CSV table of C-alpha atoms in Angstrom, one decimal:
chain,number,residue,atom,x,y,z
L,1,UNK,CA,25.0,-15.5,-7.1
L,2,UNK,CA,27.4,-13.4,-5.1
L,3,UNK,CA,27.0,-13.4,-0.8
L,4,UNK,CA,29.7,-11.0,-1.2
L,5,UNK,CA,27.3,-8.5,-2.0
L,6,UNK,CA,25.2,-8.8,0.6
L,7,UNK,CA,27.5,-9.7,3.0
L,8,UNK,CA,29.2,-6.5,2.3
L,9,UNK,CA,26.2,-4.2,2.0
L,10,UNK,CA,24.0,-5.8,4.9
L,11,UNK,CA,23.4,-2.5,6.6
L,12,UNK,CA,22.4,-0.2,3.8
L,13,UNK,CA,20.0,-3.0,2.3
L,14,UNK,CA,18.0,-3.6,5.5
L,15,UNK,CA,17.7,0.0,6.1
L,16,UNK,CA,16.6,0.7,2.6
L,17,UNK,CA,14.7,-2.3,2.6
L,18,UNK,CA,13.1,-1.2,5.5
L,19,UNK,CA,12.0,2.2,4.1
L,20,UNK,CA,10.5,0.3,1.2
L,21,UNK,CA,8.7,-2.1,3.4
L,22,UNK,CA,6.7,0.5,5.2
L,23,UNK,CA,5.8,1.8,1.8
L,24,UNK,CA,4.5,-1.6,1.0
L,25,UNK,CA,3.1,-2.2,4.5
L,26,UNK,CA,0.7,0.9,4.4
L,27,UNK,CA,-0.3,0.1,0.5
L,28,UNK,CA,-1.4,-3.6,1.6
L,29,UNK,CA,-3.2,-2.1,4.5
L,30,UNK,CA,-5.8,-2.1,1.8
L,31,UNK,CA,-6.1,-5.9,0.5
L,32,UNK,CA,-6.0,-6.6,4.2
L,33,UNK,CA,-8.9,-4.2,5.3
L,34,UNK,CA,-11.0,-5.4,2.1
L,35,UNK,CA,-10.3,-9.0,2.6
L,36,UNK,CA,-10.9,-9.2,6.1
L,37,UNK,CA,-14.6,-7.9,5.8
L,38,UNK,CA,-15.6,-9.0,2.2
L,39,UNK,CA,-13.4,-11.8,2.0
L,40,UNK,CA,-12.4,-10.2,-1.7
L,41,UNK,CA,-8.9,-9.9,-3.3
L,42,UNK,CA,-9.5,-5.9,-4.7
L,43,UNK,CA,-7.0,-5.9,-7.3
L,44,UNK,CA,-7.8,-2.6,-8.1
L,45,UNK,CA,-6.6,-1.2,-5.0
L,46,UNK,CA,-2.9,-0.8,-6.9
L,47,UNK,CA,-4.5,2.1,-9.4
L,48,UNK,CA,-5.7,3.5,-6.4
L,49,UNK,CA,-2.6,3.8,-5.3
L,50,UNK,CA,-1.1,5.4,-8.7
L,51,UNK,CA,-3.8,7.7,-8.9
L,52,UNK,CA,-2.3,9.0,-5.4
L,53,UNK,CA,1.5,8.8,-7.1
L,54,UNK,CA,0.0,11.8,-10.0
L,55,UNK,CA,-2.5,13.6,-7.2
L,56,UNK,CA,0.3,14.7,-5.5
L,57,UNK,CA,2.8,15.7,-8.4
L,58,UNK,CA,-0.5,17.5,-9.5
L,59,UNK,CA,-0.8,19.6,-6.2
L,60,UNK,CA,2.8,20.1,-6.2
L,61,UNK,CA,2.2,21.5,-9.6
L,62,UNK,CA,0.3,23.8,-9.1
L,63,UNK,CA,3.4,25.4,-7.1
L,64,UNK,CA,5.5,25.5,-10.0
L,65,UNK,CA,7.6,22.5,-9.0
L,66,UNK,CA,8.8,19.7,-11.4
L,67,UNK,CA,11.6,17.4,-11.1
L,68,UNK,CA,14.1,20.3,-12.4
L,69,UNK,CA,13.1,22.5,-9.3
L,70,UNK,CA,15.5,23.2,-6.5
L,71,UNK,CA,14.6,21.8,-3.2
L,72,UNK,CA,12.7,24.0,-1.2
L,73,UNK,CA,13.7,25.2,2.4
L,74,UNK,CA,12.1,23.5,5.3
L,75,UNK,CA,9.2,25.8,5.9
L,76,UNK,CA,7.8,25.3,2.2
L,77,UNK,CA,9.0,21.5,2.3
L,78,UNK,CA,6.3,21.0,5.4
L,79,UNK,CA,3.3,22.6,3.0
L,80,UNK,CA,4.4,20.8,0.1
L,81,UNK,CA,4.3,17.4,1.7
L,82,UNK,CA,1.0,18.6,3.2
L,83,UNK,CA,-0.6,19.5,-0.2
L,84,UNK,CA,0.7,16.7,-1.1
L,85,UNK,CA,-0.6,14.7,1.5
L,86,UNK,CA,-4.2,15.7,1.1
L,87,UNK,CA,-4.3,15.9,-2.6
L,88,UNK,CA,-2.7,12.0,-2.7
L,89,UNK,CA,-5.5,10.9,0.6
L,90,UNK,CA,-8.7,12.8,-1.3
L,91,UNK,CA,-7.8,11.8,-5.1
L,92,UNK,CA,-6.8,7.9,-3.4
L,93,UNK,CA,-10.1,7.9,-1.1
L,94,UNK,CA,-12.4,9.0,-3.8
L,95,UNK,CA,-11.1,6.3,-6.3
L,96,UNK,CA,-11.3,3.7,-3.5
L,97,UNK,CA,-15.0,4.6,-3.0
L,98,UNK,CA,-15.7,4.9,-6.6
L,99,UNK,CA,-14.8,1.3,-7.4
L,100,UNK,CA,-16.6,0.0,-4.6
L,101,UNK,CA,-19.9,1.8,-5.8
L,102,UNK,CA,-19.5,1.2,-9.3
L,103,UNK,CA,-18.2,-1.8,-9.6
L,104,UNK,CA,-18.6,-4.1,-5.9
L,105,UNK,CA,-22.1,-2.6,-5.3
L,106,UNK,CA,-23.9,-4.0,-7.6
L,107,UNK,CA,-22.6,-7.3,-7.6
L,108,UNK,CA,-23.4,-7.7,-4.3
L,109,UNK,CA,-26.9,-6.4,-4.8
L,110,UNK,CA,-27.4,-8.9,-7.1
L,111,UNK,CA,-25.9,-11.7,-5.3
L,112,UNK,CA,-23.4,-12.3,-7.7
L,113,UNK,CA,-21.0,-15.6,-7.9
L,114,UNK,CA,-17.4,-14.6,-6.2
L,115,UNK,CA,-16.0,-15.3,-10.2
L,116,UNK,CA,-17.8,-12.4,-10.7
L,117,UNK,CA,-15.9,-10.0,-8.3
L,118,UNK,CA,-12.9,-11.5,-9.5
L,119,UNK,CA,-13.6,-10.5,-12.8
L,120,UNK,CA,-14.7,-7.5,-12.1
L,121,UNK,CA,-11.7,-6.4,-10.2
L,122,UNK,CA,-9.5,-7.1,-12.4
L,123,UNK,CA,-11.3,-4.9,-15.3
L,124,UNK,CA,-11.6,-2.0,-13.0
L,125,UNK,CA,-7.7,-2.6,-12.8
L,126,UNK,CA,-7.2,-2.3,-16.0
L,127,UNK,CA,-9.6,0.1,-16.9
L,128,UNK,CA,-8.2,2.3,-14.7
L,129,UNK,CA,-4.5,1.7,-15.5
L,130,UNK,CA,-5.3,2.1,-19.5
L,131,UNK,CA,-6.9,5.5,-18.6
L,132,UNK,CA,-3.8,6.7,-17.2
L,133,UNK,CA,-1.3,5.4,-19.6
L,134,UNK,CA,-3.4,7.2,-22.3
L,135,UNK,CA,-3.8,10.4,-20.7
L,136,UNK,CA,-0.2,10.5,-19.9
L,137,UNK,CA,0.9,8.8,-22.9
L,138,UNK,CA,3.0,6.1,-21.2
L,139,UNK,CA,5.8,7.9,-20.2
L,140,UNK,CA,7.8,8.5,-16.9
L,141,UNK,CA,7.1,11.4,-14.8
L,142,UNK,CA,9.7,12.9,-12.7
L,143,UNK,CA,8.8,14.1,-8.9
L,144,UNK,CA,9.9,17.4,-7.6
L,145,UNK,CA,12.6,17.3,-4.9
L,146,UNK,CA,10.5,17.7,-2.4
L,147,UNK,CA,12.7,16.4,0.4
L,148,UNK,CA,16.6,16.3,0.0
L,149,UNK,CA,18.0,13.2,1.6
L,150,UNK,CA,20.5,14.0,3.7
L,151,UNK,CA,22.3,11.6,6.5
L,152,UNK,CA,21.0,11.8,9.7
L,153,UNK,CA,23.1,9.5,11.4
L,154,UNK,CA,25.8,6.4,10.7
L,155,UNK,CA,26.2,3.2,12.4
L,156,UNK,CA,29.6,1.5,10.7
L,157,UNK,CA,29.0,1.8,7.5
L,158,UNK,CA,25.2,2.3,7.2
L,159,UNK,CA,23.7,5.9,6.1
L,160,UNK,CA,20.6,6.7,7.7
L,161,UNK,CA,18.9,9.6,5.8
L,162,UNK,CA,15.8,11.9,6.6
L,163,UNK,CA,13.7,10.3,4.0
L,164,UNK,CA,13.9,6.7,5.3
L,165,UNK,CA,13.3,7.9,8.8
L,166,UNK,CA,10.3,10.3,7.5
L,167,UNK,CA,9.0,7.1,5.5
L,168,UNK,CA,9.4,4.3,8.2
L,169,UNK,CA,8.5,7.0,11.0
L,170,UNK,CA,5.1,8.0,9.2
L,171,UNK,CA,4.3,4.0,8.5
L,172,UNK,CA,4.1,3.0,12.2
L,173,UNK,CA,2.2,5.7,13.2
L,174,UNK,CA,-0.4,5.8,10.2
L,175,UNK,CA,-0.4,1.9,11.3
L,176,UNK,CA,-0.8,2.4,14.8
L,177,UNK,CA,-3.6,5.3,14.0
L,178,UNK,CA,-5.8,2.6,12.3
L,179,UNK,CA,-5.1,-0.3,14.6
L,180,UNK,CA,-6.5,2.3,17.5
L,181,UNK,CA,-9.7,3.1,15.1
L,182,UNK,CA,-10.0,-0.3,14.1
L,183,UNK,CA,-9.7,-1.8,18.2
L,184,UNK,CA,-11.2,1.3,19.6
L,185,UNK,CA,-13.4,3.3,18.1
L,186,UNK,CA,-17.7,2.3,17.4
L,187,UNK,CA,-17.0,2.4,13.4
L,188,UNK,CA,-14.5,0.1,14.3
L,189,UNK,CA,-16.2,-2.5,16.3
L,190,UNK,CA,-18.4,-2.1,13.2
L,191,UNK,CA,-15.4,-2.9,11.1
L,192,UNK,CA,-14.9,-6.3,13.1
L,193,UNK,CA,-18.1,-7.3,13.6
L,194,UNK,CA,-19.2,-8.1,9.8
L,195,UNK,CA,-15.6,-9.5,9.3
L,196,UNK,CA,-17.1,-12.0,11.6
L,197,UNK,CA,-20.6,-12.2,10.7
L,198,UNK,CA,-22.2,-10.1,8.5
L,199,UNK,CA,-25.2,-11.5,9.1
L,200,UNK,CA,-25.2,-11.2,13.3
L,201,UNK,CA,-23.9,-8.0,12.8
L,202,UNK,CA,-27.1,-7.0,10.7
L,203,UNK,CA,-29.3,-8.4,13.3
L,204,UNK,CA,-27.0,-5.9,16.0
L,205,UNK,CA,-28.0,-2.8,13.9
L,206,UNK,CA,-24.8,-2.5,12.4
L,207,UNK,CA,-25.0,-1.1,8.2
L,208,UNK,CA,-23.2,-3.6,6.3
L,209,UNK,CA,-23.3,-1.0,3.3
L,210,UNK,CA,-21.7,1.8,5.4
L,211,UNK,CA,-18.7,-0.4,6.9
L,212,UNK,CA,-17.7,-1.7,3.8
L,213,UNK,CA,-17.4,1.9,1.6
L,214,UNK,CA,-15.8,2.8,5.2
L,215,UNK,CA,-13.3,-0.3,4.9
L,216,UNK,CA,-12.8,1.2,1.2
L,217,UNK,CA,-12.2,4.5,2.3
L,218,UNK,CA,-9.5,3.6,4.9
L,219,UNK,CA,-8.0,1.8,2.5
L,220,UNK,CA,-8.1,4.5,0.0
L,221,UNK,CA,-6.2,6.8,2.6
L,222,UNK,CA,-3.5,4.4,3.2
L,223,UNK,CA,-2.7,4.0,-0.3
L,224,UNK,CA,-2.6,7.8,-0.6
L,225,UNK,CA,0.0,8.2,2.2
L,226,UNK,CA,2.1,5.4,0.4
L,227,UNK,CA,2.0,7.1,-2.8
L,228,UNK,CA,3.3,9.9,-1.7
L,229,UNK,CA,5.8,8.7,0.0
L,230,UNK,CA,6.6,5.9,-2.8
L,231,UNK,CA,7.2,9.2,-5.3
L,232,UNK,CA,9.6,10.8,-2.7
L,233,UNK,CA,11.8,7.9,-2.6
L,234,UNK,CA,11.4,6.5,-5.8
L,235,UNK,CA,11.8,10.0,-7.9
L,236,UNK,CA,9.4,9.2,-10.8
L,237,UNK,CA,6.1,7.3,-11.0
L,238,UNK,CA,4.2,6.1,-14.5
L,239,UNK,CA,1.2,4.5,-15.0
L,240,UNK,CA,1.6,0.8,-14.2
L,241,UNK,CA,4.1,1.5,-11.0
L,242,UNK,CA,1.0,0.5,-9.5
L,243,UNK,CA,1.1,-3.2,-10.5
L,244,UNK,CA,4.5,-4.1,-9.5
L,245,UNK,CA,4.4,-3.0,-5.9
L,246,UNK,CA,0.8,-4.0,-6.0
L,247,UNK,CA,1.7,-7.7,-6.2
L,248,UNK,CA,4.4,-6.7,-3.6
L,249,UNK,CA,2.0,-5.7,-1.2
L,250,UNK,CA,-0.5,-8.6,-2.1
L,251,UNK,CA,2.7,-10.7,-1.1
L,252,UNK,CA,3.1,-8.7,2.1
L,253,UNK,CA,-0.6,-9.3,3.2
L,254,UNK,CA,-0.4,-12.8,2.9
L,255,UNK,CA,2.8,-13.3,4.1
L,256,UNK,CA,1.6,-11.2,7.1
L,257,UNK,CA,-1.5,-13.0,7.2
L,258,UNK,CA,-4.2,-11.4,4.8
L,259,UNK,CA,-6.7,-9.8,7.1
L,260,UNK,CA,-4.7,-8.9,9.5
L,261,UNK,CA,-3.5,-5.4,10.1
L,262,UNK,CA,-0.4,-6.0,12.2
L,263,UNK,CA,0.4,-8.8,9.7
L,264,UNK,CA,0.4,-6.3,6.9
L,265,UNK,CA,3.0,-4.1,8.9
L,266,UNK,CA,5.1,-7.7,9.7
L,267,UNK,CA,4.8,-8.9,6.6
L,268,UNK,CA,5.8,-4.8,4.7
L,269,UNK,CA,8.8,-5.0,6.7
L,270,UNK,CA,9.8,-8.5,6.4
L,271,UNK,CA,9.3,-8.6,2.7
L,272,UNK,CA,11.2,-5.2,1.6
L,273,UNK,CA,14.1,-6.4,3.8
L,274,UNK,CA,14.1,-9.9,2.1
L,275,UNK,CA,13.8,-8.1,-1.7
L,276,UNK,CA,16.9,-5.6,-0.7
L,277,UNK,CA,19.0,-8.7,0.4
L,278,UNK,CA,17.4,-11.0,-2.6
L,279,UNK,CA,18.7,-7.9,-4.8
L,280,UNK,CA,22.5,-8.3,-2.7
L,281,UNK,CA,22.9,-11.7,-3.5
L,282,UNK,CA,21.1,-12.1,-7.1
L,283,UNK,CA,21.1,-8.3,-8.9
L,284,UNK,CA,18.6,-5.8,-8.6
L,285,UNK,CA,16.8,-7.3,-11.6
L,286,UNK,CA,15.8,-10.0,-9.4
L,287,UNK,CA,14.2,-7.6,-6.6
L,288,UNK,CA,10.4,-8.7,-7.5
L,289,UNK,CA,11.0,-11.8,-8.8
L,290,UNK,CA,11.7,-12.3,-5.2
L,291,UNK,CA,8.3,-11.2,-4.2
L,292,UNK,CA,6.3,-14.0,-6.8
L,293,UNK,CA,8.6,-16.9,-5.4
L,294,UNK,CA,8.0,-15.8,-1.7
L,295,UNK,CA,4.1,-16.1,-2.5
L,296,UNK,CA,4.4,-19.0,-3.9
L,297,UNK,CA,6.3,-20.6,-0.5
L,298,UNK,CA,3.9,-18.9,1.6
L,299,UNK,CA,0.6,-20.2,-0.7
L,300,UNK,CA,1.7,-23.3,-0.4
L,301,UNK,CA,3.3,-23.9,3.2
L,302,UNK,CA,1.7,-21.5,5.2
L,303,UNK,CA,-1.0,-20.1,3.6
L,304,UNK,CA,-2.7,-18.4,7.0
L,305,UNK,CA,0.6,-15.9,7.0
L,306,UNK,CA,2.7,-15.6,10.0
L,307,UNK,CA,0.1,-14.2,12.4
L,308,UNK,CA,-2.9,-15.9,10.5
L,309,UNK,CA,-5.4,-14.4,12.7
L,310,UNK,CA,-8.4,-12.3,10.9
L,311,UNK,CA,-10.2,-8.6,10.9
L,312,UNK,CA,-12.7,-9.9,12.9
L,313,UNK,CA,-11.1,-11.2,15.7
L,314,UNK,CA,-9.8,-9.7,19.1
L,315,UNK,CA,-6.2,-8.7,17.9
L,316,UNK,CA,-7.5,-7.5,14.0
């Protein structure tokens, strides 16, 4: 245990734990969204985010680019992350829907017990996560340099880059994007009327089918964004990075209140700032360890989250 570490190095770990939070806020955007309407931990929403992490080193593929390239000037940069972009948001989408009509579905057609779900979300985890470990044969694959960090500005001595600004920038307003559609918009009003009764909303004419692959969808999108941006600033992704920062956005939904959009933002933030200064006072080998200990606090003293307040409610 050293407080000299983080004493020391308070300033760069918030602001890296800051640009690791949004990646987590925007990736639990999607337990949120599910839970608050289906009232349904989708576990398999973390391979939907790694299938975003290889969509987009795909795309960039297809450029030529590999994690030996030089990094491109700023007019290619903006169409690579672009491609990336839309290759990670289609690829993550299209999974997110796939698991909700092959696997969700059905169960729900047939009434099944909530074990069920459970069950079956965790298979379509693994399923999916087996798939790509075989196909890429378990090892590490290296992102192209896509974006060069470069300091944009120092306060004492803490280095903001380009990349933390890009990721925490792009967080808030994806966030703020979906809080509009979800507060604003007629799907949305859809959104939060069978997150708080399904069966009322029925009766109102609303498609209980169609908001829920929609929920799926948004989700899916989400994910895609923070895969892409979770291979820029990590530098290499493999077929269970899913898992890990899937449990850390689990922990960020709850601790933000799970079904609660603004909570998963709060509770991105809050926990990639508490990891980075977890890391500063124990090691970096204790950075997720942090994450299982701070859901166990929160499952057991506060298990509504800090804002607590549900999808289906005025302030979603």
């Amino acid at each position: 245990m050293d407080f000299s570490g983080l004493i020391d190095n308070f300033g760069p770990l918030t602001v890296t734990g800051l640009a690791q939070g949004a990646i987590i806020a925007l990736f639990a955007l999607g337990y949120t969204l599910v839970y608050g309407v289906l009232r349904l931990i989708n576990f398999a929403h973390s391979e939907v985010f790694l299938l975003g992490t290889y969509a987009c080193l795909f795309a960039w593929g297809l450029f030529g680019l590999d994690q030996n390239s030089a990094a491109p000037a700023v007019g290619p940069m903006l169409l690579y992350m672009l491609v990336g972009l839309i290759a990670a948001i289609i690829v993550s989408g299209a999974a997110a829907l796939t698991v909700e009509f092959v696997a969700y579905r059905p169960l729900r057609r047939r009434n099944a017990p909530p074990l069920a779900f459970l069950i079956t979300a965790i298979g379509a985890s693994l399923f999916i996560s087996e798939v790509v470990g075989v196909a890429t044969h378990r090892n590490q694959t290296g992102v192209p340099p896509i974006i060069q960090a470069r300091p944009v500005f120092t306060i004492g001595d803490t280095t903001v880059t380009n990349l933390q600004i890009l990721i925490i920038l792009l967080a808030l307003v994806m966030m703020f994007a979906l809080d509009r559609f979800i507060n604003g918009s007629r799907l949305g009003r859809g959104v939060r009327a069978v997150a708080q009764n399904p069966d009322s909303a029925a009766l109102m004419g609303v498609n209980k089918s169609r908001v829920i692959a929609l929920v799926f969808l948004l989700g899916g999108l989400m994910a895609g964004i923070a895969a892409v941006m979770y291979d820029l600033k990590i530098g290499v992704t493999r077929y269970d990075a899913g898992f890990l920062l899937g449990i850390d956005a689990f922990t960020a939904a709850v601790l933000g209140g799970i079904g609660n959009l603004r909570g998963a933002l709060l509770g991105g933030l809050l926990l990639g700032v508490l990891q980075n200064y977890a890391a500063g006072v124990f090691g970096s080998q204790w950075l997720h360890a942090a994450s299982f200990v701070l859901l166990v606090v929160i499952l057991l003293f506060r298990p509504t989250g800090l804002l607590g307040e549900s999808l289906g409610r005025a302030r979603a």
